[in-house]
């Protein structure tokens, strides 16, 4: 985004969408069950959401461009917020290496091998540029790391700074790709993501050429998603809620209240680091309704909270089948599950 005029025009659209969503939520408030993220973000996102609610375009444009001036992205994209949790370049590199192991680009070191420690060190020092070339070939497009915000941090490479969550998004894209049939035509693929972070996975999916990508998320997070995706992909690539469906725009952002209104419009639903934080009632509703939308639900989530994803489908074996449940390469303590609707 090259000028303040363009940024202000985008923020005007974001403001209109945000307030449209709030009015919609007010109408159906009796049927809504807020999740923990809505309660969590209220104190953290106050100045951002206040600017949006009051239609203060200039303030909102500044806050969205400078996320380290507030705490809205704490727990969502930590290195971009004021209380940022710095991820060392070694940690980011390990996420990239884990993706390589999962794809099969690099041999996974065996601790029983006499050269195990040497192999580990060799991989830690492996040229990131060579890995990215292999990723280009695997995903079918040129991987990049757009700079949208001021004062970003990450692992430097010739294509930009690799943020911790950007590295995660590439792994998620790989797992989504592997969860679909081998003959999948990605130019016709329709994806629904429950909770989208700042939109990094949607960005890479759009670069891969998917036909339709919809993020379902709460209004406060949608503020940053709209800003990031329009800035990174270019003007008029995203339909914000309230703007109507535009077939020329790959990405749509909608609120959670629309979920039960969705029919057979998608090929896969994905959820990463989210559904076990939404509350049992919300999570059960997402799982119960997904067969009305598509046949595949890919989940990568932790089991730290009161329930785990398995509990949402395990006792309804006439309705769901788990195609696989295993430790994730993505992050220690996370479980991957591919659920099939019968």
Coordinates of C-alpha atoms in Angstrom, one line a residue:
X1 CA 0.0 0.0 0.0
X2 CA 1.8 3.0 -1.3
X3 CA 0.0 6.0 0.1
X4 CA -1.9 7.3 3.1
X5 CA -4.9 7.9 0.7
X6 CA -5.0 4.1 -0.1
X7 CA -4.5 3.2 3.5
X8 CA -7.3 5.5 4.6
X9 CA -9.6 4.2 1.9
X10 CA -9.0 0.6 3.1
X11 CA -9.5 1.6 6.8
X12 CA -12.8 3.3 5.8
X13 CA -14.0 -0.1 4.4
X14 CA -12.7 -1.9 7.5
X15 CA -14.6 0.6 9.8
X16 CA -17.8 0.2 7.8
X17 CA -17.5 -3.6 8.0
X18 CA -16.7 -3.6 11.7
X19 CA -19.7 -1.5 12.6
X20 CA -22.0 -3.4 10.2
X21 CA -20.9 -6.6 12.0
X22 CA -21.6 -5.2 15.5
X23 CA -25.1 -4.2 14.5
X24 CA -25.7 -7.7 13.1
X25 CA -24.5 -9.2 16.3
X26 CA -26.7 -6.9 18.4
X27 CA -29.8 -8.3 16.5
X28 CA -29.0 -11.9 17.4
X29 CA -27.3 -11.4 20.7
X30 CA -29.7 -13.8 22.5
X31 CA -28.4 -16.6 20.3
X32 CA -24.7 -15.8 20.7
X33 CA -22.2 -17.6 23.0
X34 CA -19.0 -15.5 23.2
X35 CA -15.8 -17.4 23.2
X36 CA -12.7 -16.8 25.4
X37 CA -11.0 -14.8 22.6
X38 CA -13.7 -12.2 22.6
X39 CA -13.4 -11.8 26.4
X40 CA -9.6 -11.9 26.1
X41 CA -9.4 -9.2 23.4
X42 CA -11.7 -6.6 25.1
X43 CA -9.0 -5.2 27.4
X44 CA -6.1 -5.8 24.9
X45 CA -7.7 -4.3 21.8
X46 CA -9.5 -1.4 23.4
X47 CA -7.9 1.5 21.6
X48 CA -8.0 -0.3 18.2
X49 CA -11.7 -1.3 18.5
X50 CA -12.6 2.1 19.9
X51 CA -11.1 3.9 16.9
X52 CA -13.0 1.5 14.6
X53 CA -16.3 2.0 16.5
X54 CA -15.9 5.8 16.5
X55 CA -15.0 5.7 12.8
X56 CA -11.7 7.5 13.5
X57 CA -10.0 6.5 10.2
X58 CA -6.7 8.3 10.8
X59 CA -6.2 6.7 14.3
X60 CA -7.2 3.3 13.1
X61 CA -4.8 3.5 10.1
X62 CA -2.0 4.4 12.5
X63 CA -2.8 1.6 14.9
X64 CA -3.1 -1.1 12.3
X65 CA 0.1 -0.1 10.6
X66 CA 1.9 0.0 14.0
X67 CA 0.7 -3.1 16.0
X68 CA 3.5 -2.7 18.6
X69 CA 1.7 0.4 19.8
X70 CA -1.0 -1.8 21.4
X71 CA -1.6 -5.3 22.6
X72 CA -4.3 -6.5 20.3
X73 CA -2.3 -9.3 18.7
X74 CA -1.1 -10.8 22.0
X75 CA -1.6 -14.6 21.6
X76 CA -2.5 -14.2 17.9
X77 CA 0.8 -13.0 16.4
X78 CA 2.9 -12.2 19.4
X79 CA 6.0 -10.8 17.8
X80 CA 3.8 -8.0 16.4
X81 CA 2.4 -6.7 19.7
X82 CA 3.7 -4.4 22.4
X83 CA 4.3 -7.2 24.9
X84 CA 5.8 -9.3 22.1
X85 CA 7.3 -12.6 22.8
X86 CA 10.5 -12.6 20.8
X87 CA 11.0 -15.8 18.9
X88 CA 14.7 -16.5 18.3
X89 CA 15.7 -17.1 14.7
X90 CA 16.7 -20.6 15.8
X91 CA 13.1 -21.3 16.8
X92 CA 11.7 -20.0 13.5
X93 CA 14.4 -22.0 11.6
X94 CA 13.3 -25.2 13.5
X95 CA 9.7 -24.6 12.4
X96 CA 10.9 -24.5 8.8
X97 CA 13.0 -27.6 9.3
X98 CA 10.0 -29.4 10.8
X99 CA 8.0 -28.6 7.7
X100 CA 10.9 -30.0 5.6
X101 CA 10.8 -33.2 7.6
X102 CA 7.0 -33.5 7.2
X103 CA 7.1 -32.8 3.5
X104 CA 10.1 -35.1 3.0
X105 CA 12.5 -32.5 1.7
X106 CA 15.1 -33.4 4.3
X107 CA 15.9 -36.8 6.0
X108 CA 14.6 -36.8 9.6
X109 CA 17.6 -37.5 11.8
X110 CA 17.5 -40.7 13.8
X111 CA 18.9 -40.4 17.4
X112 CA 20.2 -44.0 17.0
X113 CA 22.4 -43.0 14.1
X114 CA 26.1 -42.5 15.1
X115 CA 26.2 -39.2 13.3
X116 CA 22.9 -37.9 14.8
X117 CA 24.3 -34.8 16.5
X118 CA 26.3 -33.9 13.4
X119 CA 23.2 -34.2 11.2
X120 CA 21.2 -32.1 13.6
X121 CA 23.9 -29.4 13.4
X122 CA 24.1 -29.6 9.6
X123 CA 20.3 -29.1 9.3
X124 CA 20.4 -26.1 11.7
X125 CA 23.0 -24.5 9.4
X126 CA 21.2 -25.6 6.2
X127 CA 20.8 -22.7 3.7
X128 CA 17.4 -21.2 4.2
X129 CA 17.5 -20.0 0.5
X130 CA 17.8 -23.6 -0.7
X131 CA 14.9 -24.6 1.4
X132 CA 12.7 -21.9 0.1
X133 CA 13.4 -23.0 -3.5
X134 CA 12.3 -26.5 -2.6
X135 CA 9.1 -25.0 -1.0
X136 CA 8.5 -23.1 -4.2
X137 CA 8.5 -26.3 -6.1
X138 CA 6.4 -28.2 -3.6
X139 CA 3.7 -25.5 -3.2
X140 CA 3.7 -24.4 -6.9
X141 CA 4.3 -20.7 -6.3
X142 CA 7.1 -18.4 -5.1
X143 CA 7.1 -18.1 -1.3
X144 CA 7.5 -14.6 0.0
X145 CA 7.1 -12.7 3.2
X146 CA 5.4 -9.4 2.7
X147 CA 6.2 -6.5 4.9
X148 CA 2.9 -4.8 6.0
X149 CA 3.6 -3.5 9.4
X150 CA 6.2 -1.2 10.9
X151 CA 9.0 -2.7 13.0
X152 CA 8.5 -6.3 12.1
X153 CA 10.8 -9.1 13.3
X154 CA 11.8 -12.5 12.0
X155 CA 14.4 -14.7 10.4
X156 CA 16.0 -12.7 7.6
X157 CA 16.2 -14.1 4.0
X158 CA 16.3 -12.7 0.5
X159 CA 12.5 -12.7 0.4
X160 CA 11.9 -10.7 3.6
X161 CA 11.6 -11.5 7.3
X162 CA 10.2 -14.9 8.1
X163 CA 7.9 -14.3 11.0
X164 CA 7.2 -17.1 13.5
X165 CA 3.5 -17.3 12.4
X166 CA 4.5 -17.1 8.8
X167 CA 6.5 -20.3 9.2
X168 CA 3.5 -21.9 10.9
X169 CA 1.3 -20.8 8.0
X170 CA 3.5 -22.7 5.5
X171 CA 3.2 -25.8 7.6
X172 CA -0.6 -25.4 7.8
X173 CA -0.7 -25.0 4.0
X174 CA 1.3 -28.2 3.6
X175 CA -1.1 -30.1 5.9
X176 CA -4.1 -28.8 4.2
X177 CA -2.6 -29.8 0.8
X178 CA -1.9 -33.3 2.1
X179 CA -5.3 -33.7 3.6
X180 CA -7.0 -33.5 0.2
X181 CA -7.2 -36.0 -2.6
X182 CA -4.1 -36.2 -4.9
X183 CA -6.1 -35.1 -7.9
X184 CA -7.4 -31.9 -6.2
X185 CA -7.5 -28.9 -8.6
X186 CA -6.4 -26.1 -6.3
X187 CA -7.8 -23.5 -8.7
X188 CA -11.2 -24.8 -7.8
X189 CA -10.6 -25.4 -4.1
X190 CA -12.9 -23.8 -1.6
X191 CA -11.6 -23.4 2.0
X192 CA -13.3 -22.3 5.2
X193 CA -10.9 -21.4 8.1
X194 CA -12.3 -21.1 11.6
X195 CA -10.2 -18.3 13.2
X196 CA -7.6 -16.9 10.9
X197 CA -4.9 -15.2 12.9
X198 CA -3.9 -12.1 11.0
X199 CA -4.6 -13.9 7.7
X200 CA -1.2 -15.5 6.9
X201 CA -2.6 -18.9 5.8
X202 CA -5.2 -17.2 3.7
X203 CA -2.4 -15.1 2.1
X204 CA -0.5 -18.2 1.0
X205 CA -3.6 -20.1 0.0
X206 CA -4.5 -17.2 -2.3
X207 CA -0.9 -17.3 -3.7
X208 CA -1.4 -21.0 -4.4
X209 CA -4.4 -20.1 -6.4
X210 CA -7.4 -21.4 -4.4
X211 CA -10.8 -20.4 -5.9
X212 CA -12.4 -19.3 -2.6
X213 CA -11.0 -18.8 0.9
X214 CA -13.3 -17.7 3.7
X215 CA -12.1 -16.7 7.2
X216 CA -14.7 -16.9 10.0
X217 CA -13.6 -14.8 12.9
X218 CA -14.7 -12.3 15.5
X219 CA -14.9 -8.6 14.5
X220 CA -11.9 -7.4 16.4
X221 CA -9.6 -9.9 14.7
X222 CA -11.2 -9.2 11.3
X223 CA -9.9 -5.6 11.6
X224 CA -6.3 -6.8 11.3
X225 CA -7.1 -9.5 8.8
X226 CA -8.6 -7.1 6.3
X227 CA -5.7 -4.7 6.7
X228 CA -3.0 -7.4 6.3
X229 CA -4.6 -9.2 3.4
X230 CA -5.5 -6.2 1.3
X231 CA -2.1 -4.7 2.0
X232 CA -0.2 -7.9 1.1
X233 CA -2.3 -9.2 -1.8
X234 CA -3.3 -5.9 -3.3
X235 CA -6.4 -3.7 -3.5
X236 CA -9.8 -5.3 -3.9
X237 CA -8.8 -8.9 -3.2
X238 CA -10.8 -9.3 0.0
X239 CA -14.6 -9.0 0.6
X240 CA -15.2 -7.7 4.1
X241 CA -18.4 -8.6 5.9
X242 CA -21.2 -6.3 4.8
X243 CA -19.8 -5.7 1.3
X244 CA -21.5 -8.7 -0.2
X245 CA -20.0 -11.5 -2.1
X246 CA -17.8 -10.5 -5.0
X247 CA -16.7 -13.4 -7.3
X248 CA -13.6 -11.6 -8.4
X249 CA -12.3 -11.5 -4.8
X250 CA -10.7 -14.7 -3.5
X251 CA -10.9 -14.0 0.2
X252 CA -14.0 -13.4 2.3
X253 CA -14.2 -12.5 6.0
X254 CA -17.3 -13.3 7.9
X255 CA -18.4 -13.4 11.7
X256 CA -19.0 -16.6 13.6
X257 CA -22.8 -16.0 13.6
X258 CA -22.8 -16.8 9.9
X259 CA -21.5 -20.4 10.4
X260 CA -24.9 -22.1 10.7
X261 CA -26.1 -20.3 7.5
X262 CA -23.3 -21.9 5.4
X263 CA -24.3 -24.8 3.1
X264 CA -22.4 -27.1 0.8
X265 CA -20.1 -24.3 -0.3
X266 CA -16.6 -25.6 0.7
X267 CA -14.3 -28.6 0.2
X268 CA -12.5 -28.5 3.5
X269 CA -12.7 -26.7 6.9
X270 CA -9.4 -26.0 8.7
X271 CA -8.8 -24.9 12.3
X272 CA -5.4 -24.3 13.8
X273 CA -4.7 -23.4 17.4
X274 CA -8.3 -22.4 18.1
X275 CA -11.2 -24.7 18.6
X276 CA -10.2 -25.9 22.1
X277 CA -10.2 -22.2 23.2
X278 CA -13.7 -21.4 21.9
X279 CA -15.7 -23.0 24.7
X280 CA -17.5 -26.4 24.5
X281 CA -20.8 -25.1 23.2
X282 CA -19.2 -23.2 20.3
X283 CA -16.8 -26.0 19.5
X284 CA -19.5 -28.6 19.5
X285 CA -21.6 -26.5 17.1
X286 CA -18.7 -26.2 14.7
X287 CA -18.1 -29.9 14.6
X288 CA -21.8 -30.9 14.5
X289 CA -22.6 -28.6 11.6
X290 CA -19.5 -29.3 9.5
X291 CA -21.0 -32.3 7.6
X292 CA -23.5 -29.8 6.2
X293 CA -20.7 -27.8 4.7
X294 CA -18.0 -30.3 3.5
X295 CA -16.6 -33.8 4.2
X296 CA -13.2 -32.9 5.7
X297 CA -12.3 -31.1 8.9
X298 CA -8.5 -30.6 9.6
X299 CA -7.7 -29.7 13.1
X300 CA -4.3 -28.9 14.7
X301 CA -4.9 -28.0 18.3
X302 CA -3.5 -28.3 21.8
X303 CA -5.3 -30.2 24.6
X304 CA -4.5 -27.9 27.5
X305 CA -8.0 -26.6 28.2
X306 CA -11.2 -28.3 29.5
X307 CA -11.9 -30.4 26.4
X308 CA -10.0 -31.8 23.5
X309 CA -11.0 -32.0 19.8
X310 CA -11.5 -35.8 20.0
X311 CA -14.3 -35.4 22.5
X312 CA -16.2 -33.4 20.0
X313 CA -16.7 -36.2 17.6
X314 CA -15.5 -39.5 19.1
X315 CA -18.9 -40.7 20.5
X316 CA -20.7 -40.1 17.3
X317 CA -19.1 -42.8 15.1
X318 CA -22.1 -43.0 12.9
X319 CA -21.5 -39.4 11.9
X320 CA -17.7 -38.9 12.0
X321 CA -14.6 -41.0 11.4
X322 CA -11.1 -39.9 12.4
X323 CA -8.6 -40.6 9.6
X324 CA -5.6 -39.9 11.7
X325 CA -4.6 -38.5 15.1
X326 CA -1.0 -37.8 15.9
X327 CA 1.6 -35.4 17.3
X328 CA 2.1 -32.4 15.1
X329 CA 5.3 -31.3 13.5
X330 CA 3.9 -27.8 13.9
X331 CA 4.6 -27.3 17.6
X332 CA 5.2 -29.5 20.7
X333 CA 2.0 -30.3 22.6
X334 CA -0.3 -30.1 19.5
X335 CA -2.3 -32.9 18.0
X336 CA -3.4 -33.2 14.4
X337 CA -6.7 -34.8 13.5
X338 CA -8.3 -35.2 10.1
X339 CA -12.1 -35.8 10.6
X340 CA -14.3 -37.3 7.9
X341 CA -18.0 -36.7 7.8
X342 CA -19.8 -39.9 7.0

